[in-house]
Amino acid sequence: MPTRRHQTQTLLGPAAVQIFAANDRLNQILIENLDPAAWRAQPPGKVRTIASIFTHMHNVRTKWVRLTAPHLKVPSQLQRAKCTQQQARAGLAESAARCAEMLAEALGGGEGRIKNFVRDGWARPWPVGPEMLCYMLAHEAHHRGQVCMLAHQLGFPLPKKVGYGAWDWEKLWKDVAQVPDLPQLSKMSFH
């Protein structure tokens, strides 16, 4: 008989894939609308550049995949000193696809190979579950906030439509529904 945790994960798997896709769409929207001059602008103090933040996000995703789902193709890491906005967008799209595969397998309720989420080599592994998705989303939301704040402080504020658009989840769901090869949620409502 399936356990309650198994039943929850079976329901969560497809939703987690779409949620992470919407999360990545937010990253893509920020980069698309970021003034190119802000990409490498050096903030005062010992603070990462916007380019470094986005490459860090991608590189951490590759670590999650490598440590948690080594049977999946691990994307190449990005070099923060050389990475362009276009390279970051492509890298993030690829690492988002691998993270979506990892989430689908881990949270799909099946007998997949993924039993634990390993977020770092020094951290204790967690059994797969909703905490895995929450951790991944919180990490990226934290860095998106940094990017928005830095862009503003450096004199390159993002357009207001971008800030407001981050809360237009109906549009984000519609945008990610157009992504090829993304498992779609059937008959689920997000109100």
PDB file of C-alpha atoms in Angstrom:
ATOM      1  CA  MET A   1       0.000   0.000   0.000  1.00  0.00           C
ATOM      2  CA  PRO A   2       1.439   3.398  -0.955  1.00  0.00           C
ATOM      3  CA  THR A   3       2.452   5.628   1.926  1.00  0.00           C
ATOM      4  CA  ARG A   4       1.177   9.163   2.298  1.00  0.00           C
ATOM      5  CA  ARG A   5       4.664  10.485   1.415  1.00  0.00           C
ATOM      6  CA  HIS A   6       4.674   8.337  -1.755  1.00  0.00           C
ATOM      7  CA  GLN A   7       1.221   9.651  -2.725  1.00  0.00           C
ATOM      8  CA  THR A   8       2.307  13.256  -2.107  1.00  0.00           C
ATOM      9  CA  GLN A   9       5.429  12.818  -4.223  1.00  0.00           C
ATOM     10  CA  THR A  10       3.431  11.212  -7.034  1.00  0.00           C
ATOM     11  CA  LEU A  11       1.253  14.328  -7.175  1.00  0.00           C
ATOM     12  CA  LEU A  12       4.149  16.730  -6.680  1.00  0.00           C
ATOM     13  CA  GLY A  13       6.420  15.437  -9.464  1.00  0.00           C
ATOM     14  CA  PRO A  14       4.644  16.971 -12.483  1.00  0.00           C
ATOM     15  CA  ALA A  15       3.910  20.181 -10.575  1.00  0.00           C
ATOM     16  CA  ALA A  16       7.554  20.482  -9.461  1.00  0.00           C
ATOM     17  CA  VAL A  17       8.697  20.331 -13.075  1.00  0.00           C
ATOM     18  CA  GLN A  18       6.377  23.150 -14.093  1.00  0.00           C
ATOM     19  CA  ILE A  19       7.161  25.200 -10.981  1.00  0.00           C
ATOM     20  CA  PHE A  20      10.895  24.979 -11.673  1.00  0.00           C
ATOM     21  CA  ALA A  21      10.293  25.900 -15.316  1.00  0.00           C
ATOM     22  CA  ALA A  22       8.397  29.029 -14.202  1.00  0.00           C
ATOM     23  CA  ASN A  23      11.259  29.784 -11.805  1.00  0.00           C
ATOM     24  CA  ASP A  24      13.750  29.593 -14.679  1.00  0.00           C
ATOM     25  CA  ARG A  25      11.489  31.735 -16.871  1.00  0.00           C
ATOM     26  CA  LEU A  26      11.852  34.478 -14.240  1.00  0.00           C
ATOM     27  CA  ASN A  27      15.644  34.193 -14.512  1.00  0.00           C
ATOM     28  CA  GLN A  28      15.433  34.419 -18.302  1.00  0.00           C
ATOM     29  CA  ILE A  29      13.162  37.489 -18.124  1.00  0.00           C
ATOM     30  CA  LEU A  30      15.654  39.269 -15.840  1.00  0.00           C
ATOM     31  CA  ILE A  31      18.572  38.596 -18.179  1.00  0.00           C
ATOM     32  CA  GLU A  32      16.527  39.526 -21.282  1.00  0.00           C
ATOM     33  CA  ASN A  33      15.625  42.891 -19.761  1.00  0.00           C
ATOM     34  CA  LEU A  34      18.930  43.687 -18.080  1.00  0.00           C
ATOM     35  CA  ASP A  35      20.924  46.559 -19.541  1.00  0.00           C
ATOM     36  CA  PRO A  36      24.097  44.970 -21.007  1.00  0.00           C
ATOM     37  CA  ALA A  37      26.189  47.603 -19.208  1.00  0.00           C
ATOM     38  CA  ALA A  38      24.968  46.211 -15.873  1.00  0.00           C
ATOM     39  CA  TRP A  39      26.159  42.664 -16.653  1.00  0.00           C
ATOM     40  CA  ARG A  40      29.784  43.221 -15.621  1.00  0.00           C
ATOM     41  CA  ALA A  41      29.452  46.504 -13.709  1.00  0.00           C
ATOM     42  CA  GLN A  42      31.405  46.180 -10.461  1.00  0.00           C
ATOM     43  CA  PRO A  43      29.385  47.035  -7.364  1.00  0.00           C
ATOM     44  CA  PRO A  44      31.194  48.815  -4.531  1.00  0.00           C
ATOM     45  CA  GLY A  45      32.766  46.566  -1.926  1.00  0.00           C
ATOM     46  CA  LYS A  46      33.304  42.843  -2.094  1.00  0.00           C
ATOM     47  CA  VAL A  47      30.087  42.033  -3.928  1.00  0.00           C
ATOM     48  CA  ARG A  48      29.546  39.695  -6.873  1.00  0.00           C
ATOM     49  CA  THR A  49      28.738  41.170 -10.249  1.00  0.00           C
ATOM     50  CA  ILE A  50      25.400  40.313 -11.838  1.00  0.00           C
ATOM     51  CA  ALA A  51      27.284  38.055 -14.270  1.00  0.00           C
ATOM     52  CA  SER A  52      28.823  36.214 -11.313  1.00  0.00           C
ATOM     53  CA  ILE A  53      25.442  35.761  -9.649  1.00  0.00           C
ATOM     54  CA  PHE A  54      23.853  34.165 -12.697  1.00  0.00           C
ATOM     55  CA  THR A  55      26.870  31.928 -13.370  1.00  0.00           C
ATOM     56  CA  HIS A  56      26.778  30.893  -9.692  1.00  0.00           C
ATOM     57  CA  MET A  57      23.096  29.946 -10.032  1.00  0.00           C
ATOM     58  CA  HIS A  58      23.843  27.770 -13.056  1.00  0.00           C
ATOM     59  CA  ASN A  59      26.940  26.210 -11.499  1.00  0.00           C
ATOM     60  CA  VAL A  60      25.062  25.336  -8.295  1.00  0.00           C
ATOM     61  CA  ARG A  61      22.381  23.639 -10.391  1.00  0.00           C
ATOM     62  CA  THR A  62      25.060  21.544 -12.090  1.00  0.00           C
ATOM     63  CA  LYS A  63      26.329  20.543  -8.639  1.00  0.00           C
ATOM     64  CA  TRP A  64      22.816  19.516  -7.537  1.00  0.00           C
ATOM     65  CA  VAL A  65      22.473  17.326 -10.628  1.00  0.00           C
ATOM     66  CA  ARG A  66      25.998  15.868 -10.336  1.00  0.00           C
ATOM     67  CA  LEU A  67      25.576  14.968  -6.650  1.00  0.00           C
ATOM     68  CA  THR A  68      21.906  13.982  -6.672  1.00  0.00           C
ATOM     69  CA  ALA A  69      21.364  12.453 -10.112  1.00  0.00           C
ATOM     70  CA  PRO A  70      24.783  11.559 -11.564  1.00  0.00           C
ATOM     71  CA  HIS A  71      23.112   9.337 -14.178  1.00  0.00           C
ATOM     72  CA  LEU A  72      21.757  12.492 -15.868  1.00  0.00           C
ATOM     73  CA  LYS A  73      23.899  14.508 -18.273  1.00  0.00           C
ATOM     74  CA  VAL A  74      25.544  17.199 -16.161  1.00  0.00           C
ATOM     75  CA  PRO A  75      25.773  20.537 -18.009  1.00  0.00           C
ATOM     76  CA  SER A  76      29.145  22.243 -18.331  1.00  0.00           C
ATOM     77  CA  GLN A  77      29.877  24.938 -15.801  1.00  0.00           C
ATOM     78  CA  LEU A  78      30.044  28.592 -16.816  1.00  0.00           C
ATOM     79  CA  GLN A  79      33.090  30.788 -16.211  1.00  0.00           C
ATOM     80  CA  ARG A  80      32.005  33.897 -14.354  1.00  0.00           C
ATOM     81  CA  ALA A  81      34.890  35.992 -15.715  1.00  0.00           C
ATOM     82  CA  LYS A  82      33.991  35.306 -19.361  1.00  0.00           C
ATOM     83  CA  CYS A  83      30.305  34.419 -19.452  1.00  0.00           C
ATOM     84  CA  THR A  84      28.083  36.598 -21.646  1.00  0.00           C
ATOM     85  CA  GLN A  85      24.376  37.201 -21.116  1.00  0.00           C
ATOM     86  CA  GLN A  86      23.590  34.893 -24.031  1.00  0.00           C
ATOM     87  CA  GLN A  87      25.806  32.134 -22.636  1.00  0.00           C
ATOM     88  CA  ALA A  88      24.166  32.516 -19.230  1.00  0.00           C
ATOM     89  CA  ARG A  89      20.702  32.247 -20.764  1.00  0.00           C
ATOM     90  CA  ALA A  90      21.667  29.105 -22.679  1.00  0.00           C
ATOM     91  CA  GLY A  91      23.414  27.570 -19.668  1.00  0.00           C
ATOM     92  CA  LEU A  92      20.499  28.310 -17.354  1.00  0.00           C
ATOM     93  CA  ALA A  93      18.057  26.809 -19.855  1.00  0.00           C
ATOM     94  CA  GLU A  94      20.132  23.626 -20.034  1.00  0.00           C
ATOM     95  CA  SER A  95      20.614  23.333 -16.270  1.00  0.00           C
ATOM     96  CA  ALA A  96      16.900  24.034 -15.730  1.00  0.00           C
ATOM     97  CA  ALA A  97      16.070  21.143 -18.060  1.00  0.00           C
ATOM     98  CA  ARG A  98      18.361  18.791 -16.105  1.00  0.00           C
ATOM     99  CA  CYS A  99      16.923  20.004 -12.778  1.00  0.00           C
ATOM    100  CA  ALA A 100      13.416  19.407 -14.153  1.00  0.00           C
ATOM    101  CA  GLU A 101      14.407  15.841 -15.095  1.00  0.00           C
ATOM    102  CA  MET A 102      15.878  15.354 -11.634  1.00  0.00           C
ATOM    103  CA  LEU A 103      12.732  16.694  -9.957  1.00  0.00           C
ATOM    104  CA  ALA A 104      10.429  14.593 -12.142  1.00  0.00           C
ATOM    105  CA  GLU A 105      12.338  11.453 -11.259  1.00  0.00           C
ATOM    106  CA  ALA A 106      12.828  12.274  -7.583  1.00  0.00           C
ATOM    107  CA  LEU A 107       9.290  13.486  -6.919  1.00  0.00           C
ATOM    108  CA  GLY A 108       7.413  11.394  -9.458  1.00  0.00           C
ATOM    109  CA  GLY A 109       6.567   8.726  -6.922  1.00  0.00           C
ATOM    110  CA  GLY A 110       8.105   5.974  -9.007  1.00  0.00           C
ATOM    111  CA  GLU A 111      10.958   3.701  -8.169  1.00  0.00           C
ATOM    112  CA  GLY A 112      13.544   6.069  -9.605  1.00  0.00           C
ATOM    113  CA  ARG A 113      17.227   6.054  -8.837  1.00  0.00           C
ATOM    114  CA  ILE A 114      17.063   9.291  -6.864  1.00  0.00           C
ATOM    115  CA  LYS A 115      16.527   8.673  -3.169  1.00  0.00           C
ATOM    116  CA  ASN A 116      18.278  11.704  -1.661  1.00  0.00           C
ATOM    117  CA  PHE A 117      18.859  15.349  -2.515  1.00  0.00           C
ATOM    118  CA  VAL A 118      22.504  16.325  -2.035  1.00  0.00           C
ATOM    119  CA  ARG A 119      22.767  20.088  -2.173  1.00  0.00           C
ATOM    120  CA  ASP A 120      26.504  20.234  -1.471  1.00  0.00           C
ATOM    121  CA  GLY A 121      29.383  17.875  -0.768  1.00  0.00           C
ATOM    122  CA  TRP A 122      29.587  19.014   2.869  1.00  0.00           C
ATOM    123  CA  ALA A 123      25.839  18.904   3.552  1.00  0.00           C
ATOM    124  CA  ARG A 124      23.926  15.922   4.875  1.00  0.00           C
ATOM    125  CA  PRO A 125      21.689  14.413   2.160  1.00  0.00           C
ATOM    126  CA  TRP A 126      17.930  14.873   2.521  1.00  0.00           C
ATOM    127  CA  PRO A 127      15.356  12.288   1.514  1.00  0.00           C
ATOM    128  CA  VAL A 128      13.632  13.532  -1.626  1.00  0.00           C
ATOM    129  CA  GLY A 129      10.442  15.441  -0.941  1.00  0.00           C
ATOM    130  CA  PRO A 130       8.929  18.916  -1.140  1.00  0.00           C
ATOM    131  CA  GLU A 131      11.876  20.321   0.843  1.00  0.00           C
ATOM    132  CA  MET A 132      14.122  19.667  -2.151  1.00  0.00           C
ATOM    133  CA  LEU A 133      12.037  21.859  -4.441  1.00  0.00           C
ATOM    134  CA  CYS A 134      11.630  24.544  -1.761  1.00  0.00           C
ATOM    135  CA  TYR A 135      15.387  24.731  -1.209  1.00  0.00           C
ATOM    136  CA  MET A 136      16.085  25.032  -4.941  1.00  0.00           C
ATOM    137  CA  LEU A 137      13.483  27.789  -5.388  1.00  0.00           C
ATOM    138  CA  ALA A 138      14.608  29.723  -2.298  1.00  0.00           C
ATOM    139  CA  HIS A 139      18.220  29.700  -3.496  1.00  0.00           C
ATOM    140  CA  GLU A 140      17.265  31.160  -6.864  1.00  0.00           C
ATOM    141  CA  ALA A 141      14.763  33.685  -5.497  1.00  0.00           C
ATOM    142  CA  HIS A 142      17.463  34.984  -3.130  1.00  0.00           C
ATOM    143  CA  HIS A 143      19.826  35.594  -6.033  1.00  0.00           C
ATOM    144  CA  ARG A 144      17.123  37.168  -8.234  1.00  0.00           C
ATOM    145  CA  GLY A 145      16.529  39.645  -5.428  1.00  0.00           C
ATOM    146  CA  GLN A 146      20.243  40.427  -5.375  1.00  0.00           C
ATOM    147  CA  VAL A 147      20.247  40.991  -9.137  1.00  0.00           C
ATOM    148  CA  CYS A 148      17.266  43.381  -8.991  1.00  0.00           C
ATOM    149  CA  MET A 149      18.816  45.320  -6.113  1.00  0.00           C
ATOM    150  CA  LEU A 150      22.262  45.517  -7.758  1.00  0.00           C
ATOM    151  CA  ALA A 151      20.852  46.612 -11.103  1.00  0.00           C
ATOM    152  CA  HIS A 152      19.017  49.443  -9.337  1.00  0.00           C
ATOM    153  CA  GLN A 153      22.042  50.447  -7.212  1.00  0.00           C
ATOM    154  CA  LEU A 154      24.316  50.460 -10.266  1.00  0.00           C
ATOM    155  CA  GLY A 155      21.976  52.838 -12.097  1.00  0.00           C
ATOM    156  CA  PHE A 156      20.400  50.239 -14.402  1.00  0.00           C
ATOM    157  CA  PRO A 157      17.004  49.536 -12.839  1.00  0.00           C
ATOM    158  CA  LEU A 158      14.948  46.880 -14.541  1.00  0.00           C
ATOM    159  CA  PRO A 159      11.783  48.104 -16.257  1.00  0.00           C
ATOM    160  CA  LYS A 160       8.735  48.226 -13.993  1.00  0.00           C
ATOM    161  CA  LYS A 161       6.978  45.702 -16.238  1.00  0.00           C
ATOM    162  CA  VAL A 162       9.654  43.166 -15.248  1.00  0.00           C
ATOM    163  CA  GLY A 163       9.086  43.720 -11.533  1.00  0.00           C
ATOM    164  CA  TYR A 164       5.334  43.487 -11.905  1.00  0.00           C
ATOM    165  CA  GLY A 165       5.671  40.584 -14.352  1.00  0.00           C
ATOM    166  CA  ALA A 166       7.395  38.483 -11.689  1.00  0.00           C
ATOM    167  CA  TRP A 167       4.013  38.298  -9.973  1.00  0.00           C
ATOM    168  CA  ASP A 168       1.993  37.519 -13.106  1.00  0.00           C
ATOM    169  CA  TRP A 169       1.962  33.780 -12.554  1.00  0.00           C
ATOM    170  CA  GLU A 170      -0.849  33.197 -15.016  1.00  0.00           C
ATOM    171  CA  LYS A 171       1.449  34.500 -17.785  1.00  0.00           C
ATOM    172  CA  LEU A 172       4.435  32.542 -16.452  1.00  0.00           C
ATOM    173  CA  TRP A 173       2.364  29.329 -16.494  1.00  0.00           C
ATOM    174  CA  LYS A 174       1.282  30.113 -20.041  1.00  0.00           C
ATOM    175  CA  ASP A 175       4.892  30.843 -21.076  1.00  0.00           C
ATOM    176  CA  VAL A 176       6.238  27.573 -19.686  1.00  0.00           C
ATOM    177  CA  ALA A 177       3.356  25.621 -21.197  1.00  0.00           C
ATOM    178  CA  GLN A 178       4.897  26.549 -24.570  1.00  0.00           C
ATOM    179  CA  VAL A 179       8.268  24.996 -23.692  1.00  0.00           C
ATOM    180  CA  PRO A 180       8.856  21.889 -25.849  1.00  0.00           C
ATOM    181  CA  ASP A 181       9.603  18.629 -24.022  1.00  0.00           C
ATOM    182  CA  LEU A 182       8.299  19.986 -20.712  1.00  0.00           C
ATOM    183  CA  PRO A 183       5.849  17.546 -19.149  1.00  0.00           C
ATOM    184  CA  GLN A 184       2.595  19.456 -18.892  1.00  0.00           C
ATOM    185  CA  LEU A 185       0.218  19.510 -15.988  1.00  0.00           C
ATOM    186  CA  SER A 186      -3.168  18.224 -16.972  1.00  0.00           C
ATOM    187  CA  LYS A 187      -6.271  19.838 -15.587  1.00  0.00           C
ATOM    188  CA  MET A 188      -4.513  21.582 -12.703  1.00  0.00           C
ATOM    189  CA  SER A 189      -5.502  25.068 -11.717  1.00  0.00           C
ATOM    190  CA  PHE A 190      -3.126  27.598 -10.174  1.00  0.00           C
ATOM    191  CA  HIS A 191      -5.453  30.129  -8.582  1.00  0.00           C
TER     192      HIS A 191
END
